[in-house]
Coordinates of N, CA and C in Angstrom, one line a residue:
X29 N -26.6 12.1 -25.4 CA -27.2 12.8 -24.3 C -27.7 11.9 -23.3
X30 N -27.6 12.3 -22.0 CA -28.1 11.5 -21.0 C -29.6 11.8 -20.8
X31 N -30.4 10.7 -20.6 CA -31.8 10.9 -20.4 C -32.2 10.4 -19.0
X32 N -32.6 11.4 -18.2 CA -33.1 11.1 -16.9 C -34.5 11.6 -16.8
X33 N -35.3 10.9 -16.0 CA -36.7 11.4 -15.8 C -37.4 11.6 -17.1
X34 N -37.5 10.6 -17.9 CA -38.1 10.8 -19.3 C -37.5 11.8 -20.1
X35 N -36.1 11.9 -20.0 CA -35.4 12.8 -20.9 C -35.3 14.3 -20.4
X36 N -35.8 14.6 -19.3 CA -35.8 16.0 -18.8 C -34.7 16.2 -17.8
X37 N -33.4 16.0 -18.2 CA -32.4 16.2 -17.2 C -32.4 17.7 -16.9
X38 N -32.0 17.9 -15.6 CA -32.0 19.3 -15.2 C -33.3 19.8 -14.6
X39 N -34.3 18.9 -14.6 CA -35.6 19.3 -14.1 C -35.5 19.4 -12.6
X40 N -36.0 20.5 -12.1 CA -36.0 20.6 -10.6 C -36.7 19.5 -10.0
X41 N -36.1 18.9 -9.0 CA -36.7 17.8 -8.3 C -37.8 18.3 -7.3
X42 N -38.9 17.6 -7.2 CA -39.9 18.0 -6.3 C -39.4 18.0 -4.8
X43 N -39.7 19.0 -4.1 CA -39.3 19.0 -2.7 C -40.1 18.0 -1.9
X44 N -39.5 17.4 -0.9 CA -40.2 16.5 -0.1 C -40.9 17.2 1.1
X45 N -42.1 16.9 1.3 CA -42.8 17.4 2.5 C -42.6 16.4 3.6
X46 N -42.9 16.9 4.8 CA -42.8 16.0 5.9 C -43.9 14.9 5.7
X47 N -43.6 13.7 6.0 CA -44.5 12.6 5.6 C -44.0 11.9 4.3
X48 N -42.9 12.4 3.7 CA -42.2 11.8 2.6 C -43.0 11.7 1.3
X49 N -44.0 12.6 1.2 CA -44.7 12.7 -0.1 C -44.2 13.9 -0.9
X50 N -44.1 13.7 -2.2 CA -43.6 14.8 -3.1 C -44.5 15.9 -3.2
X51 N -44.0 17.1 -3.4 CA -44.9 18.3 -3.6 C -45.5 18.1 -5.0
X52 N -46.7 18.7 -5.1 CA -47.4 18.6 -6.4 C -47.0 19.7 -7.3
X53 N -47.0 19.4 -8.6 CA -46.8 20.4 -9.6 C -47.8 21.4 -9.5
X54 N -47.4 22.7 -9.6 CA -48.4 23.8 -9.4 C -48.4 24.6 -10.7
X55 N -49.5 24.5 -11.5 CA -49.5 25.2 -12.8 C -49.3 26.7 -12.6
X56 N -49.8 27.3 -11.6 CA -49.7 28.8 -11.4 C -48.2 29.1 -11.3
X57 N -47.4 28.3 -10.5 CA -46.0 28.6 -10.3 C -45.3 28.4 -11.7
X58 N -45.6 27.3 -12.4 CA -44.9 27.1 -13.7 C -45.3 28.2 -14.6
X59 N -46.5 28.7 -14.7 CA -46.9 29.8 -15.5 C -46.1 31.1 -15.2
X60 N -46.0 31.3 -13.9 CA -45.2 32.5 -13.4 C -43.8 32.4 -13.9
X61 N -43.2 31.3 -13.7 CA -41.8 31.1 -14.1 C -41.6 31.2 -15.7
X62 N -42.6 30.7 -16.4 CA -42.6 30.8 -17.9 C -42.7 32.3 -18.3
X63 N -43.6 33.0 -17.7 CA -43.7 34.4 -18.0 C -42.5 35.2 -17.6
X64 N -41.8 34.9 -16.5 CA -40.6 35.5 -16.1 C -39.5 35.3 -17.2
X65 N -39.4 34.0 -17.7 CA -38.5 33.7 -18.7 C -38.7 34.5 -19.9
X66 N -40.0 34.6 -20.3 CA -40.3 35.5 -21.5 C -39.9 36.9 -21.3
X67 N -40.1 37.4 -20.1 CA -39.7 38.8 -19.8 C -38.1 39.0 -19.9
X68 N -37.4 38.0 -19.3 CA -36.0 38.1 -19.2 C -35.3 37.9 -20.6
X69 N -35.7 36.9 -21.3 CA -35.0 36.5 -22.5 C -35.7 36.8 -23.8
X70 N -37.0 37.1 -23.8 CA -37.7 37.4 -25.0 C -38.5 36.2 -25.5
X71 N -39.3 36.4 -26.5 CA -40.2 35.3 -27.1 C -39.5 34.7 -28.3
X72 N -39.2 33.4 -28.2 CA -38.5 32.7 -29.3 C -39.4 32.6 -30.6
X73 N -40.7 32.9 -30.4 CA -41.5 32.8 -31.6 C -41.5 34.2 -32.4
X74 N -40.9 35.2 -31.8 CA -40.8 36.5 -32.4 C -39.4 36.8 -32.9
X75 N -38.4 36.0 -32.5 CA -37.0 36.1 -33.0 C -36.2 35.2 -32.1
X76 N -34.9 35.1 -32.5 CA -34.0 34.2 -31.8 C -33.8 34.8 -30.4
X77 N -33.9 33.9 -29.4 CA -33.6 34.2 -28.0 C -32.2 33.7 -27.7
X78 N -31.4 34.5 -27.1 CA -30.0 34.0 -26.7 C -30.0 33.6 -25.3
X79 N -29.5 32.4 -25.0 CA -29.4 31.9 -23.7 C -28.0 31.5 -23.3
X80 N -27.6 31.7 -22.0 CA -26.3 31.3 -21.7 C -26.1 29.8 -21.7
X81 N -24.9 29.3 -22.1 CA -24.7 27.9 -22.2 C -24.4 27.3 -20.8
X82 N -25.4 27.2 -20.1 CA -25.3 26.6 -18.7 C -26.4 25.5 -18.6
X83 N -26.2 24.5 -17.8 CA -27.2 23.5 -17.6 C -28.6 24.0 -17.2
X84 N -28.7 25.0 -16.4 CA -30.0 25.6 -16.0 C -30.8 26.2 -17.2
X85 N -30.1 26.5 -18.3 CA -30.8 27.1 -19.4 C -31.7 26.1 -20.1
X86 N -31.5 24.8 -19.8 CA -32.5 23.8 -20.4 C -33.8 24.0 -19.7
X87 N -33.9 24.3 -18.4 CA -35.2 24.6 -17.8 C -35.8 25.9 -18.4
X88 N -35.0 26.9 -18.6 CA -35.5 28.1 -19.2 C -36.1 27.8 -20.6
X89 N -35.3 27.0 -21.4 CA -35.8 26.7 -22.8 C -37.1 25.9 -22.7
X90 N -37.2 25.0 -21.7 CA -38.5 24.2 -21.6 C -39.6 25.2 -21.2
X91 N -39.4 26.1 -20.3 CA -40.5 27.0 -20.0 C -40.9 27.9 -21.2
X92 N -39.9 28.4 -21.9 CA -40.2 29.2 -23.1 C -41.0 28.4 -24.1
X93 N -40.6 27.2 -24.3 CA -41.3 26.3 -25.3 C -42.7 26.0 -24.8
X94 N -42.9 25.7 -23.6 CA -44.2 25.4 -23.0 C -45.1 26.7 -23.2
X95 N -44.6 27.8 -22.9 CA -45.4 29.1 -23.0 C -45.8 29.3 -24.4
X96 N -44.9 29.1 -25.4 CA -45.2 29.4 -26.8 C -46.1 28.3 -27.3
X97 N -45.8 27.1 -27.2 CA -46.5 26.0 -27.8 C -47.9 25.8 -27.2
X98 N -48.0 25.8 -25.9 CA -49.3 25.6 -25.3 C -50.1 26.8 -25.1
X99 N -49.6 27.9 -24.8 CA -50.4 29.1 -24.5 C -50.5 30.0 -25.8
X100 N -49.4 30.4 -26.3 CA -49.5 31.3 -27.5 C -50.1 30.6 -28.7
X101 N -49.6 29.4 -29.0 CA -50.1 28.7 -30.2 C -51.2 27.8 -29.9
X102 N -51.5 27.6 -28.7 CA -52.7 26.7 -28.2 C -52.7 25.4 -28.9
X103 N -51.6 24.7 -28.9 CA -51.5 23.4 -29.5 C -51.8 22.3 -28.5
X104 N -51.9 21.1 -28.9 CA -52.4 20.0 -28.0 C -51.3 19.8 -26.9
X105 N -51.8 19.3 -25.7 CA -50.9 19.0 -24.6 C -49.8 18.0 -25.1
X106 N -50.1 17.0 -25.9 CA -49.1 16.0 -26.3 C -48.0 16.7 -27.2
X107 N -48.5 17.6 -28.1 CA -47.5 18.3 -28.9 C -46.6 19.2 -28.0
X108 N -47.2 19.8 -27.0 CA -46.4 20.6 -26.0 C -45.4 19.7 -25.3
X109 N -45.9 18.6 -24.8 CA -44.9 17.7 -24.0 C -43.8 17.3 -24.9
X110 N -44.1 16.9 -26.1 CA -43.0 16.4 -27.0 C -42.1 17.6 -27.4
X111 N -42.6 18.7 -27.7 CA -41.7 19.9 -28.0 C -40.8 20.3 -26.8
X112 N -41.4 20.2 -25.6 CA -40.6 20.6 -24.4 C -39.5 19.5 -24.2
X113 N -39.8 18.3 -24.3 CA -38.8 17.2 -24.2 C -37.7 17.4 -25.3
X114 N -38.1 17.6 -26.5 CA -37.1 17.7 -27.6 C -36.2 18.9 -27.5
X115 N -36.8 20.1 -27.1 CA -36.0 21.3 -27.0 C -35.0 21.0 -25.8
X116 N -35.4 20.3 -24.8 CA -34.5 20.0 -23.7 C -33.3 19.2 -24.2
X117 N -33.5 18.3 -25.1 CA -32.5 17.4 -25.6 C -31.5 18.2 -26.5
X118 N -32.1 19.1 -27.4 CA -31.2 19.9 -28.2 C -30.4 20.9 -27.4
X119 N -31.0 21.5 -26.4 CA -30.3 22.5 -25.6 C -29.2 21.7 -24.8
X120 N -29.5 20.5 -24.3 CA -28.5 19.7 -23.5 C -27.3 19.5 -24.4
X121 N -27.6 19.1 -25.7 CA -26.4 18.9 -26.6 C -25.6 20.2 -26.8
X122 N -26.3 21.3 -27.0 CA -25.6 22.5 -27.2 C -24.7 22.9 -26.0
X123 N -25.3 22.7 -24.8 CA -24.6 23.0 -23.6 C -23.4 22.1 -23.3
X124 N -23.6 20.8 -23.5 CA -22.6 19.8 -23.2 C -21.5 19.6 -24.2
X125 N -21.8 19.8 -25.5 CA -20.9 19.3 -26.5 C -20.3 20.4 -27.4
X126 N -20.7 21.7 -27.2 CA -20.2 22.7 -28.2 C -19.2 23.6 -27.7
X127 N -19.0 23.8 -26.4 CA -18.1 24.7 -25.8 C -18.5 26.2 -26.0
X128 N -19.8 26.4 -26.4 CA -20.3 27.7 -26.6 C -20.6 28.5 -25.3
X129 N -20.5 29.8 -25.3 CA -20.9 30.6 -24.2 C -22.3 30.9 -24.2
X130 N -22.9 31.0 -25.5 CA -24.3 31.4 -25.7 C -24.8 30.5 -26.8
X131 N -26.1 30.2 -26.8 CA -26.8 29.6 -27.9 C -28.1 30.3 -28.2
X132 N -28.6 30.0 -29.3 CA -29.9 30.7 -29.7 C -31.0 29.7 -29.8
X133 N -32.2 30.2 -29.4 CA -33.4 29.3 -29.5 C -34.5 30.1 -30.3
X134 N -35.1 29.5 -31.3 CA -36.1 30.1 -32.1 C -37.2 29.1 -32.4
X135 N -38.4 29.6 -32.5 CA -39.6 28.7 -32.8 C -40.4 29.4 -33.9
X136 N -40.7 28.5 -34.9 CA -41.5 29.0 -36.0 C -42.7 28.2 -36.2
X137 N -43.8 28.8 -36.7 CA -45.0 28.1 -37.0 C -45.5 28.5 -38.3
X138 N -45.8 27.5 -39.1 CA -46.4 27.7 -40.4 C -47.6 26.7 -40.5
X139 N -48.4 26.9 -41.4 CA -49.6 26.0 -41.5 C -49.3 24.6 -41.4
X140 N -49.8 23.9 -40.4 CA -49.6 22.5 -40.2 C -48.3 22.0 -39.6
X141 N -47.4 23.0 -39.3 CA -46.0 22.6 -38.8 C -45.6 23.5 -37.7
X142 N -44.8 23.0 -36.8 CA -43.9 23.9 -35.9 C -42.5 23.5 -36.2
X143 N -41.6 24.4 -36.0 CA -40.2 24.1 -36.1 C -39.5 24.8 -34.9
X144 N -38.6 24.1 -34.2 CA -37.8 24.6 -33.1 C -36.3 24.4 -33.5
X145 N -35.6 25.5 -33.3 CA -34.2 25.6 -33.7 C -33.3 26.0 -32.5
X146 N -32.2 25.3 -32.4 CA -31.1 25.7 -31.5 C -29.9 25.9 -32.3
X147 N -29.4 27.2 -32.2 CA -28.2 27.6 -32.9 C -27.0 27.7 -32.0
X148 N -25.8 27.2 -32.4 CA -24.6 27.3 -31.6 C -23.5 27.6 -32.5
X149 N -22.3 28.0 -31.9 CA -21.2 28.4 -32.8 C -20.3 27.2 -33.2
X150 N -20.6 26.0 -32.8 CA -19.8 24.8 -33.2 C -20.2 24.3 -34.5
X151 N -19.3 23.9 -35.3 CA -19.6 23.2 -36.6 C -19.6 21.7 -36.4
X152 N -19.3 21.2 -35.2 CA -19.4 19.8 -34.9 C -20.8 19.2 -35.1
X153 N -20.9 18.2 -35.8 CA -22.3 17.6 -36.1 C -22.7 16.7 -35.0
X154 N -24.0 16.8 -34.6 CA -24.5 15.8 -33.7 C -24.6 14.4 -34.4
X155 N -24.6 13.4 -33.6 CA -24.5 12.0 -34.2 C -25.7 11.2 -33.6
X156 N -26.5 10.6 -34.4 CA -27.6 9.7 -34.0 C -26.9 8.4 -33.7
X157 N -26.9 7.9 -32.5 CA -26.2 6.7 -32.1 C -27.3 5.6 -31.9
X158 N -26.9 4.3 -32.2 CA -27.8 3.2 -31.8 C -28.0 3.2 -30.3
X159 N -29.2 2.9 -29.9 CA -29.5 2.9 -28.5 C -29.8 1.5 -28.0
X160 N -29.2 1.2 -26.9 CA -29.5 -0.1 -26.3 C -30.4 0.1 -25.0
X161 N -31.1 -0.9 -24.6 CA -32.1 -0.8 -23.6 C -31.4 -0.3 -22.3
X162 N -30.2 -0.7 -21.9 CA -29.6 -0.3 -20.7 C -28.7 0.9 -20.7
X163 N -28.7 1.6 -21.9 CA -27.9 2.8 -22.0 C -28.3 3.9 -21.1
X164 N -27.4 4.6 -20.5 CA -27.8 5.7 -19.6 C -27.5 7.0 -20.2
X165 N -26.9 7.0 -21.4 CA -26.7 8.3 -22.1 C -26.8 8.0 -23.6
X166 N -26.8 9.1 -24.4 CA -26.8 8.9 -25.8 C -28.2 8.8 -26.4
X167 N -29.2 9.1 -25.7 CA -30.6 8.9 -26.2 C -31.2 10.1 -26.7
X168 N -30.6 11.3 -26.6 CA -31.2 12.5 -26.9 C -31.7 12.6 -28.4
X169 N -30.8 12.4 -29.3 CA -31.1 12.4 -30.7 C -32.0 11.3 -31.1
X170 N -31.9 10.2 -30.4 CA -32.9 9.1 -30.6 C -34.3 9.5 -30.4
X171 N -34.5 10.3 -29.2 CA -35.8 10.8 -28.9 C -36.2 11.8 -30.0
X172 N -35.3 12.7 -30.4 CA -35.7 13.7 -31.4 C -36.1 13.0 -32.7
X173 N -35.4 11.9 -33.0 CA -35.7 11.2 -34.2 C -37.1 10.5 -34.1
X174 N -37.4 10.0 -33.0 CA -38.6 9.2 -32.8 C -39.8 10.1 -32.6
X175 N -39.7 11.2 -31.9 CA -40.9 12.0 -31.6 C -41.1 13.2 -32.5
X176 N -40.2 13.6 -33.4 CA -40.4 14.6 -34.3 C -40.7 14.0 -35.7
X177 N -41.3 14.8 -36.5 CA -41.6 14.3 -37.9 C -40.4 14.4 -38.8
X178 N -39.5 15.3 -38.5 CA -38.2 15.4 -39.2 C -37.3 16.3 -38.4
X179 N -36.0 16.1 -38.6 CA -35.0 16.9 -37.9 C -33.8 17.0 -38.7
X180 N -32.9 17.9 -38.4 CA -31.7 18.0 -39.2 C -30.8 19.1 -38.6
X181 N -29.7 19.3 -39.3 CA -28.7 20.3 -39.0 C -28.4 21.1 -40.2
X182 N -28.4 22.4 -40.0 CA -28.0 23.3 -41.1 C -26.6 23.9 -40.7
X183 N -25.6 23.7 -41.5 CA -24.3 24.3 -41.2 C -24.3 25.7 -41.6
X184 N -23.8 26.6 -40.8 CA -23.7 28.0 -41.0 C -22.2 28.4 -41.2
X185 N -21.9 29.6 -41.7 CA -20.5 30.0 -41.8 C -19.8 29.9 -40.5
X186 N -20.5 30.2 -39.4 CA -20.0 30.2 -38.1 C -20.9 29.4 -37.2
X187 N -20.9 28.1 -37.2 CA -21.7 27.3 -36.3 C -22.7 26.5 -37.1
X188 N -23.8 26.2 -36.4 CA -24.8 25.3 -37.0 C -26.2 25.6 -36.3
X189 N -27.2 25.2 -36.9 CA -28.6 25.2 -36.4 C -29.1 23.7 -36.4
X190 N -29.4 23.2 -35.2 CA -30.0 21.9 -35.1 C -31.5 22.1 -34.9
X191 N -32.3 21.5 -35.6 CA -33.8 21.8 -35.6 C -34.6 20.5 -35.6
X192 N -35.8 20.6 -35.2 CA -36.8 19.6 -35.4 C -38.1 20.2 -35.8
X193 N -38.9 19.4 -36.5 CA -40.2 19.9 -37.0 C -41.3 18.9 -36.6
X194 N -42.4 19.3 -36.2 CA -43.6 18.5 -35.9 C -44.8 18.9 -36.6
X195 N -45.6 18.0 -37.1 CA -46.9 18.3 -37.7 C -47.8 18.7 -36.6
X196 N -48.7 19.6 -36.9 CA -49.7 20.0 -35.9 C -51.0 20.2 -36.6
X197 N -52.1 19.8 -36.0 CA -53.4 20.0 -36.6 C -53.9 21.5 -36.3
X198 N -54.4 22.1 -37.3 CA -55.0 23.4 -37.1 C -56.4 23.3 -36.5
X199 N -56.7 24.1 -35.6 CA -58.0 24.0 -34.9 C -58.9 25.0 -35.5

């Protein structure tokens, strides 16, 4: 997978204002977009959400993850950042490498853990590749491997589920 801007390929670029300074991130706008995504696609913590296999779905998956992990589950900002980055990587793989028209996103929480799953109809297995400092692609699963506590792939009769889990502290 290609990693741009700390692994968040497909992130909308900030608009330039006159004076060549970038626009600031606006939490209210992000919240509004996240809530719109919940309305349109559903809550992945309540059941699998089906998203179209298009590059822009990575942004939708990031918004849904942020909304669930940070707001609904009230986990730490670092956990939220890592979960958002890793879901982006798994979605990017599903969009780029599976030929699917749709993929599924689901999030589960149990005591001390969260699990994020991306299901697609391909039985092709993702491959963790060695990463070199100057590589411009192929870092997605490397990031998943480094930032999650565990990850894997469950083969299904028709497709697979690629998932990662992270330990979380209970407040």
